[in-house]
Tab-separated table of C-alpha atoms and ligand atoms in Angstrom:
chain	number	residue	atom	x	y	z
W	1	UNK	CA	-7.047	-66.914	-47.660
W	2	UNK	CA	-9.702	-69.122	-46.145
W	3	UNK	CA	-8.024	-72.187	-44.646
W	4	UNK	CA	-10.333	-74.932	-43.469
W	5	UNK	CA	-10.030	-78.670	-43.115
W	6	UNK	CA	-13.434	-79.047	-44.759
W	7	UNK	CA	-12.130	-77.715	-48.049
W	8	UNK	CA	-10.048	-80.893	-48.293
W	9	UNK	CA	-13.105	-83.156	-48.488
W	10	UNK	CA	-13.419	-82.910	-52.261
W	11	UNK	CA	-9.745	-83.618	-52.745
W	12	UNK	CA	-8.888	-86.393	-50.316
W	13	UNK	CA	-12.348	-87.713	-49.416
W	14	UNK	CA	-14.499	-87.511	-46.288
W	15	UNK	CA	-12.741	-90.379	-44.522
W	16	UNK	CA	-9.334	-88.680	-44.455
W	17	UNK	CA	-10.884	-85.469	-43.095
W	18	UNK	CA	-12.875	-87.385	-40.451
W	19	UNK	CA	-9.709	-89.240	-39.369
W	20	UNK	CA	-7.798	-85.985	-38.976
W	21	UNK	CA	-10.665	-84.413	-37.002
W	22	UNK	CA	-10.799	-87.466	-34.742
W	23	UNK	CA	-7.078	-87.205	-34.017
W	24	UNK	CA	-7.449	-83.476	-33.293
W	25	UNK	CA	-10.373	-83.898	-30.867
W	26	UNK	CA	-8.329	-84.913	-27.779
W	27	UNK	CA	-6.098	-81.880	-28.377
W	28	UNK	CA	-8.913	-79.348	-28.402
W	29	UNK	CA	-8.053	-77.939	-24.968
W	30	UNK	CA	-4.350	-77.781	-25.768
W	31	UNK	CA	-2.159	-74.812	-26.462
W	32	UNK	CA	0.647	-75.509	-28.939
W	33	UNK	CA	3.480	-73.245	-30.051
W	34	UNK	CA	5.633	-73.287	-33.192
W	35	UNK	CA	8.839	-71.235	-33.273
W	36	UNK	CA	11.033	-70.583	-36.308
W	37	UNK	CA	13.071	-67.667	-37.593
W	38	UNK	CA	11.220	-66.235	-40.573
W	39	UNK	CA	7.634	-65.740	-41.591
W	40	UNK	CA	8.526	-65.349	-45.247
W	41	UNK	CA	10.743	-67.133	-47.754
W	42	UNK	CA	11.750	-70.771	-47.845
W	43	UNK	CA	9.866	-73.943	-47.133
W	44	UNK	CA	9.444	-73.657	-43.361
W	45	UNK	CA	7.512	-70.392	-43.507
W	46	UNK	CA	5.484	-71.854	-46.375
W	47	UNK	CA	4.582	-74.920	-44.316
W	48	UNK	CA	3.775	-73.097	-41.120
W	49	UNK	CA	1.488	-70.603	-42.847
W	50	UNK	CA	-0.906	-73.423	-43.679
W	51	UNK	CA	-0.275	-75.880	-40.861
W	52	UNK	CA	-0.868	-73.375	-38.059
W	53	UNK	CA	-4.151	-72.183	-39.567
W	54	UNK	CA	-5.370	-75.744	-40.116
W	55	UNK	CA	-4.526	-76.719	-36.544
W	56	UNK	CA	-6.567	-73.758	-35.299
W	57	UNK	CA	-9.411	-74.681	-37.621
W	58	UNK	CA	-9.369	-78.135	-36.015
W	59	UNK	CA	-9.837	-76.505	-32.611
W	60	UNK	CA	-6.229	-76.756	-31.412
W	61	UNK	CA	-5.054	-73.444	-30.005
W	62	UNK	CA	-1.850	-73.106	-32.035
W	63	UNK	CA	0.504	-70.128	-32.130
W	64	UNK	CA	3.547	-69.235	-34.201
W	65	UNK	CA	6.406	-67.011	-33.023
W	66	UNK	CA	9.421	-65.761	-34.915
W	67	UNK	CA	12.856	-65.633	-33.310
W	68	UNK	CA	14.279	-62.106	-33.533
W	69	UNK	CA	17.769	-62.463	-34.960
W	70	UNK	CA	20.270	-59.820	-36.107
W	71	UNK	CA	22.487	-59.929	-39.173
W	72	UNK	CA	25.506	-61.503	-37.398
W	73	UNK	CA	23.226	-64.182	-36.048
W	74	UNK	CA	21.744	-65.022	-39.457
W	75	UNK	CA	25.172	-65.090	-41.121
W	76	UNK	CA	26.264	-67.603	-38.476
W	77	UNK	CA	23.150	-69.757	-38.631
W	78	UNK	CA	23.346	-69.870	-42.448
W	79	UNK	CA	26.934	-71.129	-42.037
W	80	UNK	CA	25.601	-73.770	-39.637
W	81	UNK	CA	22.939	-74.702	-42.171
W	82	UNK	CA	25.592	-75.065	-44.892
W	83	UNK	CA	27.920	-77.114	-42.676
W	84	UNK	CA	25.140	-79.542	-41.782
W	85	UNK	CA	24.574	-79.960	-45.528
W	86	UNK	CA	28.245	-80.523	-46.326
W	87	UNK	CA	30.173	-77.211	-46.349
W	88	UNK	CA	33.156	-76.432	-44.124
W	89	UNK	CA	32.814	-74.348	-40.959
W	90	UNK	CA	35.110	-72.661	-38.489
W	91	UNK	CA	33.129	-73.173	-35.299
W	92	UNK	CA	34.511	-70.507	-32.995
W	93	UNK	CA	33.490	-69.558	-29.467
W	94	UNK	CA	32.384	-66.189	-30.839
W	95	UNK	CA	29.897	-67.873	-33.179
W	96	UNK	CA	28.547	-70.031	-30.357
W	97	UNK	CA	28.237	-66.994	-28.112
W	98	UNK	CA	26.239	-64.961	-30.635
W	99	UNK	CA	24.087	-67.986	-31.448
W	100	UNK	CA	23.243	-68.581	-27.798
W	101	UNK	CA	22.930	-64.932	-26.782
W	102	UNK	CA	20.294	-64.130	-29.410
W	103	UNK	CA	18.303	-67.103	-28.153
W	104	UNK	CA	18.722	-66.043	-24.549
W	105	UNK	CA	17.500	-62.518	-25.330
W	106	UNK	CA	14.523	-63.852	-27.241
W	107	UNK	CA	13.588	-66.079	-24.312
W	108	UNK	CA	13.330	-63.015	-22.076
W	109	UNK	CA	10.471	-61.520	-23.999
W	110	UNK	CA	8.877	-64.785	-25.060
W	111	UNK	CA	6.927	-66.366	-22.276
W	112	UNK	CA	6.062	-69.987	-22.873
W	113	UNK	CA	3.335	-71.661	-20.888
W	114	UNK	CA	2.062	-73.872	-23.704
W	115	UNK	CA	1.322	-77.594	-23.537
W	116	UNK	CA	3.811	-78.426	-26.287
W	117	UNK	CA	6.492	-76.527	-28.198
W	118	UNK	CA	7.773	-77.242	-31.730
W	119	UNK	CA	11.068	-75.544	-32.578
W	120	UNK	CA	11.995	-75.460	-36.257
W	121	UNK	CA	15.551	-75.644	-37.594
W	122	UNK	CA	18.883	-74.675	-35.998
W	123	UNK	CA	18.234	-70.961	-35.376
W	124	UNK	CA	15.965	-71.281	-32.285
W	125	UNK	CA	17.354	-74.669	-31.154
W	126	UNK	CA	19.199	-73.318	-28.038
W	127	UNK	CA	16.039	-71.634	-26.731
W	128	UNK	CA	15.269	-74.692	-24.642
W	129	UNK	CA	18.273	-73.920	-22.432
W	130	UNK	CA	16.671	-70.701	-21.235
W	131	UNK	CA	13.420	-72.097	-19.882
W	132	UNK	CA	12.389	-74.266	-17.075
W	133	UNK	CA	11.012	-77.087	-19.205
W	134	UNK	CA	7.434	-77.899	-18.233
W	135	UNK	CA	6.107	-79.512	-21.391
W	136	UNK	CA	7.253	-81.668	-24.349
W	137	UNK	CA	9.582	-79.836	-26.705
W	138	UNK	CA	10.112	-81.121	-30.259
W	139	UNK	CA	12.945	-80.071	-32.541
W	140	UNK	CA	11.961	-80.186	-36.202
W	141	UNK	CA	14.900	-80.032	-38.610
W	142	UNK	CA	14.037	-79.333	-42.243
W	143	UNK	CA	17.445	-79.645	-43.890
W	144	UNK	CA	19.418	-82.433	-45.548
W	145	UNK	CA	21.482	-84.141	-42.845
W	146	UNK	CA	22.669	-87.042	-44.960
W	147	UNK	CA	26.170	-85.696	-45.740
W	148	UNK	CA	27.394	-83.216	-43.113
W	149	UNK	CA	30.993	-82.071	-43.519
W	150	UNK	CA	33.582	-83.070	-40.931
W	151	UNK	CA	33.133	-79.714	-39.234
W	152	UNK	CA	29.395	-80.081	-39.754
W	153	UNK	CA	29.554	-83.261	-37.658
W	154	UNK	CA	31.443	-81.393	-34.974
W	155	UNK	CA	28.806	-78.680	-35.100
W	156	UNK	CA	26.113	-81.319	-34.716
W	157	UNK	CA	27.866	-82.632	-31.607
W	158	UNK	CA	27.725	-79.116	-30.156
W	159	UNK	CA	24.069	-78.802	-31.172
W	160	UNK	CA	23.402	-82.114	-29.502
W	161	UNK	CA	23.904	-80.434	-26.117
W	162	UNK	CA	20.602	-78.681	-26.905
W	163	UNK	CA	18.964	-81.510	-28.893
W	164	UNK	CA	19.403	-83.875	-25.957
W	165	UNK	CA	17.000	-81.687	-23.911
W	166	UNK	CA	14.220	-82.227	-26.455
W	167	UNK	CA	11.641	-85.002	-26.341
W	168	UNK	CA	11.830	-85.696	-30.065
W	169	UNK	CA	13.913	-84.771	-33.068
W	170	UNK	CA	11.846	-84.746	-36.271
W	171	UNK	CA	13.495	-85.052	-39.690
W	172	UNK	CA	12.061	-85.401	-43.200
W	173	UNK	CA	13.796	-88.576	-44.394
W	174	UNK	CA	15.104	-91.798	-42.892
W	175	UNK	CA	18.569	-91.017	-44.273
W	176	UNK	CA	18.773	-87.946	-41.986
W	177	UNK	CA	18.596	-89.908	-38.739
W	178	UNK	CA	21.528	-89.295	-36.408
W	179	UNK	CA	23.209	-91.175	-33.644
W	180	UNK	CA	21.597	-89.270	-30.748
W	181	UNK	CA	19.793	-90.283	-27.567
W	182	UNK	CA	16.741	-88.176	-28.386
W	183	UNK	CA	14.023	-90.262	-30.035
W	184	UNK	CA	13.689	-89.497	-33.734
W	185	UNK	CA	10.626	-89.359	-35.908
W	186	UNK	CA	10.199	-88.972	-39.661
W	187	UNK	CA	7.586	-86.528	-40.936
W	188	UNK	CA	7.675	-85.558	-44.583
W	189	UNK	CA	6.523	-82.048	-45.489
W	190	UNK	CA	3.533	-81.334	-47.720
W	191	UNK	CA	1.827	-78.590	-49.702
W	192	UNK	CA	-1.343	-76.564	-49.312
W	193	UNK	CA	-3.426	-77.036	-52.473
W	194	UNK	CA	-5.528	-73.940	-51.692
W	195	UNK	CA	-2.771	-71.387	-51.144
W	196	UNK	CA	-2.084	-68.691	-53.726
W	197	UNK	CA	0.966	-70.730	-54.653
W	198	UNK	CA	-1.002	-73.850	-55.493
W	199	UNK	CA	-4.632	-72.945	-56.129
W	200	UNK	CA	-6.156	-73.633	-59.523
W	201	UNK	CA	-5.620	-70.925	-62.133
W	202	UNK	CA	-7.357	-70.723	-65.490
W	203	UNK	CA	-5.048	-70.750	-68.516
W	204	UNK	CA	-6.118	-67.182	-69.319
W	205	UNK	CA	-5.072	-66.095	-65.800
W	206	UNK	CA	-1.743	-67.894	-66.158
W	207	UNK	CA	-1.032	-66.051	-69.401
W	208	UNK	CA	-2.018	-62.719	-67.914
W	209	UNK	CA	0.235	-63.194	-64.872
W	210	UNK	CA	3.208	-64.223	-67.006
W	211	UNK	CA	2.760	-61.400	-69.465
W	212	UNK	CA	2.531	-58.892	-66.614
W	213	UNK	CA	5.877	-60.219	-65.347
W	214	UNK	CA	7.317	-59.799	-68.853
W	215	UNK	CA	7.694	-63.519	-69.544
W	216	UNK	CA	6.704	-64.474	-73.093
W	217	UNK	CA	5.054	-67.834	-73.622
W	218	UNK	CA	5.919	-68.071	-77.327
W	219	UNK	CA	8.467	-70.821	-76.588
W	220	UNK	CA	8.383	-73.673	-74.077
W	221	UNK	CA	9.501	-72.550	-70.622
W	222	UNK	CA	11.613	-74.524	-68.191
W	223	UNK	CA	11.803	-73.222	-64.629
W	224	UNK	CA	13.588	-73.662	-61.336
W	225	UNK	CA	11.891	-72.069	-58.319
W	226	UNK	CA	14.399	-71.804	-55.471
W	227	UNK	CA	16.086	-69.439	-53.098
W	228	UNK	CA	19.422	-68.307	-54.551
W	229	UNK	CA	21.478	-70.770	-52.545
W	230	UNK	CA	24.561	-72.639	-53.720
W	231	UNK	CA	22.980	-75.960	-52.735
W	232	UNK	CA	20.129	-75.254	-55.177
W	233	UNK	CA	22.827	-74.951	-57.873
W	234	UNK	CA	21.292	-72.129	-59.971
W	235	UNK	CA	24.495	-71.868	-62.012
W	236	UNK	CA	24.248	-75.592	-62.734
W	237	UNK	CA	20.711	-75.022	-63.969
W	238	UNK	CA	22.024	-72.480	-66.481
W	239	UNK	CA	24.653	-74.965	-67.637
W	240	UNK	CA	21.904	-77.552	-68.141
W	241	UNK	CA	19.745	-75.024	-69.975
W	242	UNK	CA	22.569	-74.220	-72.388
W	243	UNK	CA	22.750	-77.916	-73.262
W	244	UNK	CA	18.985	-78.145	-73.700
W	245	UNK	CA	18.953	-75.103	-75.969
W	246	UNK	CA	21.418	-76.765	-78.342
W	247	UNK	CA	18.719	-79.319	-79.127
W	248	UNK	CA	15.447	-77.487	-78.704
W	249	UNK	CA	14.454	-73.851	-78.412
W	250	UNK	CA	13.076	-72.837	-75.021
W	251	UNK	CA	13.308	-70.226	-72.276
W	252	UNK	CA	14.701	-70.605	-68.792
W	253	UNK	CA	13.183	-68.928	-65.743
W	254	UNK	CA	15.056	-68.881	-62.450
W	255	UNK	CA	12.827	-67.460	-59.762
W	256	UNK	CA	14.120	-67.120	-56.247
W	257	UNK	CA	12.728	-64.854	-53.572
W	258	UNK	CA	14.952	-64.026	-50.623
W	259	UNK	CA	14.336	-65.581	-47.233
W	260	UNK	CA	14.769	-63.193	-44.314
W	261	UNK	CA	16.992	-65.686	-42.505
W	262	UNK	CA	19.225	-66.324	-45.551
W	263	UNK	CA	21.782	-63.518	-45.938
W	264	UNK	CA	23.705	-65.206	-48.798
W	265	UNK	CA	21.030	-65.213	-51.436
W	266	UNK	CA	21.297	-61.603	-52.563
W	267	UNK	CA	24.988	-61.936	-53.411
W	268	UNK	CA	24.407	-65.077	-55.466
W	269	UNK	CA	21.403	-63.531	-57.203
W	270	UNK	CA	23.417	-60.449	-58.204
W	271	UNK	CA	26.307	-62.545	-59.478
W	272	UNK	CA	24.026	-64.615	-61.672
W	273	UNK	CA	22.223	-61.544	-62.920
W	274	UNK	CA	25.549	-59.911	-63.852
W	275	UNK	CA	26.693	-62.998	-65.698
W	276	UNK	CA	23.538	-64.067	-67.492
W	277	UNK	CA	21.110	-61.143	-67.266
W	278	UNK	CA	21.834	-60.102	-70.866
W	279	UNK	CA	20.628	-63.376	-72.366
W	280	UNK	CA	17.093	-62.626	-73.533
W	281	UNK	CA	15.991	-66.240	-73.074
W	282	UNK	CA	17.169	-66.475	-69.470
W	283	UNK	CA	14.798	-64.773	-67.089
W	284	UNK	CA	16.158	-64.237	-63.579
W	285	UNK	CA	13.544	-63.083	-61.161
W	286	UNK	CA	13.869	-62.201	-57.520
W	287	UNK	CA	10.701	-61.364	-55.644
W	288	UNK	CA	8.182	-63.013	-53.433
W	289	UNK	CA	5.259	-63.520	-55.720
W	290	UNK	CA	3.158	-66.591	-55.043
W	291	UNK	CA	0.819	-66.311	-57.999
W	292	UNK	CA	3.746	-65.835	-60.358
W	293	UNK	CA	5.336	-69.017	-58.976
W	294	UNK	CA	1.973	-70.734	-59.393
W	295	UNK	CA	1.608	-69.554	-63.010
W	296	UNK	CA	5.178	-70.557	-63.852
W	297	UNK	CA	4.837	-74.016	-62.356
W	298	UNK	CA	1.668	-74.459	-64.442
W	299	UNK	CA	2.954	-73.019	-67.700
W	300	UNK	CA	6.372	-74.672	-67.673
W	301	UNK	CA	6.856	-77.635	-69.968
W	302	UNK	CA	9.151	-78.983	-67.301
W	303	UNK	CA	10.293	-77.878	-63.852
W	304	UNK	CA	13.880	-78.439	-62.751
W	305	UNK	CA	15.172	-78.950	-59.218
W	306	UNK	CA	18.866	-79.413	-59.662
W	307	UNK	CA	19.829	-79.252	-55.984
W	308	UNK	CA	23.127	-80.581	-54.667
W	309	UNK	CA	21.549	-81.060	-51.232
W	310	UNK	CA	17.898	-80.755	-50.406
W	311	UNK	CA	15.937	-81.118	-47.172
W	312	UNK	CA	12.734	-81.948	-49.026
W	313	UNK	CA	11.989	-79.463	-51.879
W	314	UNK	CA	8.377	-78.389	-51.597
W	315	UNK	CA	8.893	-76.907	-55.055
W	316	UNK	CA	8.858	-80.427	-56.503
W	317	UNK	CA	5.450	-81.337	-55.059
W	318	UNK	CA	4.161	-77.890	-56.032
W	319	UNK	CA	5.048	-78.499	-59.693
W	320	UNK	CA	3.831	-82.112	-59.725
W	321	UNK	CA	0.517	-81.009	-58.210
W	322	UNK	CA	0.036	-78.754	-61.233
W	323	UNK	CA	0.600	-81.637	-63.627
W	324	UNK	CA	4.083	-80.525	-64.612
W	325	UNK	CA	6.844	-83.137	-64.953
W	326	UNK	CA	9.963	-82.530	-62.867
W	327	UNK	CA	13.572	-83.320	-63.722
W	328	UNK	CA	15.524	-83.261	-60.498
W	329	UNK	CA	18.613	-84.412	-58.654
W	330	UNK	CA	18.463	-87.663	-56.811
W	331	UNK	CA	19.201	-86.049	-53.436
W	332	UNK	CA	17.506	-85.466	-50.076
W	333	UNK	CA	13.720	-85.537	-50.156
W	334	UNK	CA	13.456	-85.424	-53.947
W	335	UNK	CA	13.363	-89.185	-54.679
W	336	UNK	CA	10.331	-89.495	-52.381
W	337	UNK	CA	8.519	-87.182	-54.776
W	338	UNK	CA	9.914	-87.863	-58.242
W	339	UNK	CA	9.317	-91.422	-59.415
W	340	UNK	CA	11.889	-91.833	-62.162
W	341	UNK	CA	10.239	-92.230	-65.562
W	342	UNK	CA	6.729	-91.866	-64.106
W	343	UNK	CA	6.274	-88.213	-63.153
W	344	UNK	CA	9.650	-86.913	-64.253
W	345	UNK	CA	13.263	-88.024	-64.138
W	346	UNK	CA	15.936	-88.329	-61.478
W	347	UNK	CA	19.552	-87.548	-62.310
W	348	UNK	CA	22.767	-87.321	-60.324
W	349	UNK	CA	23.393	-83.825	-58.938
W	350	UNK	CA	26.438	-83.378	-61.213
W	351	UNK	CA	24.962	-85.073	-64.294
W	352	UNK	CA	24.418	-81.877	-66.256
W	353	UNK	CA	24.238	-83.584	-69.656
W	354	UNK	CA	21.899	-86.321	-68.532
W	355	UNK	CA	19.717	-83.689	-66.894
W	356	UNK	CA	19.577	-81.768	-70.191
W	357	UNK	CA	18.775	-84.951	-72.165
W	358	UNK	CA	15.889	-85.803	-69.846
W	359	UNK	CA	14.464	-82.308	-70.179
W	360	UNK	CA	14.692	-82.535	-73.987
W	361	UNK	CA	12.889	-85.891	-73.823
W	362	UNK	CA	9.992	-84.202	-72.044
W	363	UNK	CA	9.976	-81.118	-74.260
W	364	UNK	CA	9.881	-83.233	-77.400
W	365	UNK	CA	7.087	-85.579	-76.394
W	366	UNK	CA	3.900	-83.857	-75.289
W	367	UNK	CA	2.048	-87.122	-74.811
W	368	UNK	CA	4.675	-88.445	-72.439
W	369	UNK	CA	4.718	-85.125	-70.586
W	370	UNK	CA	0.985	-85.122	-70.099
W	371	UNK	CA	0.986	-88.734	-68.823
W	372	UNK	CA	3.744	-87.839	-66.402
W	373	UNK	CA	1.738	-84.818	-65.298
W	374	UNK	CA	-1.280	-86.968	-64.428
W	375	UNK	CA	0.845	-89.416	-62.472
W	376	UNK	CA	2.531	-86.549	-60.628
W	377	UNK	CA	-0.713	-84.991	-59.469
W	378	UNK	CA	-1.991	-88.333	-58.165
W	379	UNK	CA	1.301	-89.010	-56.386
W	380	UNK	CA	1.056	-85.677	-54.567
W	381	UNK	CA	-2.605	-86.191	-53.785
W	382	UNK	CA	-1.817	-89.501	-52.084
W	383	UNK	CA	1.313	-88.444	-50.237
W	384	UNK	CA	2.076	-84.765	-50.063
W	385	UNK	CA	-1.014	-82.744	-49.186
W	386	UNK	CA	-1.365	-80.989	-45.811
W	387	UNK	CA	-3.832	-83.535	-44.458
W	388	UNK	CA	-1.143	-86.232	-44.396
W	389	UNK	CA	1.400	-84.055	-42.604
W	390	UNK	CA	-1.231	-82.840	-40.180
W	391	UNK	CA	-2.178	-86.396	-39.392
W	392	UNK	CA	1.489	-87.277	-38.676
W	393	UNK	CA	1.855	-84.303	-36.310
W	394	UNK	CA	-1.400	-85.085	-34.517
W	395	UNK	CA	-0.300	-88.692	-33.922
W	396	UNK	CA	2.892	-87.417	-32.369
W	397	UNK	CA	1.187	-84.728	-30.249
W	398	UNK	CA	-1.337	-87.275	-29.000
W	399	UNK	CA	1.371	-89.756	-28.067
W	400	UNK	CA	3.188	-87.062	-26.053
W	401	UNK	CA	0.186	-85.415	-24.438
W	402	UNK	CA	-1.985	-88.352	-23.546
W	403	UNK	CA	-3.344	-87.917	-20.073
F	501	LIG	N1	9.567	-69.947	-53.178
F	501	LIG	C1	8.814	-68.869	-53.597
F	501	LIG	N2	9.370	-67.964	-54.408
F	501	LIG	C2	10.629	-68.067	-54.822
F	501	LIG	C3	11.412	-69.161	-54.376
F	501	LIG	C4	10.850	-70.096	-53.543
F	501	LIG	O1	7.647	-68.739	-53.254
F	501	LIG	O2	11.057	-67.185	-55.558
F	501	LIG	C5	8.912	-70.940	-52.322
F	501	LIG	C6	8.706	-72.264	-53.053
F	501	LIG	O3	7.583	-72.178	-53.897
F	501	LIG	C7	8.543	-73.215	-51.889
F	501	LIG	C8	9.488	-72.637	-50.843
F	501	LIG	O4	9.704	-71.269	-51.197
F	501	LIG	O5	7.237	-73.194	-51.394
F	501	LIG	C9	10.836	-73.354	-50.860
F	501	LIG	O6	10.714	-74.559	-50.184
F	501	LIG	P1	11.671	-75.765	-50.495
F	501	LIG	O7	11.304	-76.876	-49.572
F	501	LIG	O8	11.626	-76.095	-51.955
F	501	LIG	O9	13.141	-75.224	-50.214
F	501	LIG	P2	13.834	-74.384	-49.009
F	501	LIG	O10	13.862	-72.962	-49.457
F	501	LIG	O11	13.026	-74.588	-47.765
F	501	LIG	O12	15.214	-74.963	-48.940
């Protein structure tokens, strides 16, 4: 994949590209490091794959390292993730010990002499404790912090012993701000229009990809693309689909690759497959297949994102970019992307019937759907392409590294 800032000229215009290049110029001698815990699966890996290459293309020497966890560690950090988004947690000393020890071990074989470090999500957060801090460190949290559980709040207090060592905490939405001493900054994620996931595909290619995956296009398709995670509510999507099917014939595709740092997804995937795998109109797919996701987001009459909690949901911008209307829960980063009635519909996370009704409305009115599609693409073009996110990061790096 050829990633270059110049390819954005035709999409966003010369001025935007020039502005980004101007912001990158003072950073050309700098060495920046991103650290997260997986190179594949989920939104963070998706973002970094493009962002890191673009930063290098702009002349900023930018690296990306992956924390080496073990299965106990990832079970614990997924529990942390869930608690921050509202689930209960038994925060024991054993969990803290494993969490910190994996970070300590990683620090021993990860030498950091960069000018600035960006740490993504809770997994590598404690790393900062194991270095003599010589440069700005930023902690970038990608999850929905608006409704932590009681124990989630306690967990956050514990995490704050690490967060307080950072120069900034970056979150995706204003509603995720916390009462901490560390300065906070909002940066919304964005998508790469040139990746295999989002690049233009001809209709004939779309059909070929879907047929190869065994998905017939003889009926309208509705799709949710998401890791199998309870907060993405895949079982709720099936409930919605059953309501939609009472009114109009269509197929449902649930596609959800596994993220390496998410040990729960396989269990949920298998349970859903056992329960619904026999229904010939429900297609449950688990694999990492970017062009299949691309083809599905293009071919679907409507994309669903029925999350109960949601850090941002790149999947929403991905679908809107392809001119597909999105019916989604009014949670987390979704309302920044879905403008109710304009490029899709927003519903409450437990409003299964309303969700179904909105989908039917789109399926039954092609003209409305196509108008929504046009609006959606423009909305993403203005707000959720990589150039905007890059520009936000560069502003922050410049403010921290100015001589
Ligand atoms: N994704 C994918 N295949 C799947 C499921 C998800 O490629 O089967 C991608 C999806 O297209 C998106 C990312 O994983 O780019 C998920 O990011 P999002 O912000 O929606 O959610 P997260 O997983 O980070 O909670």
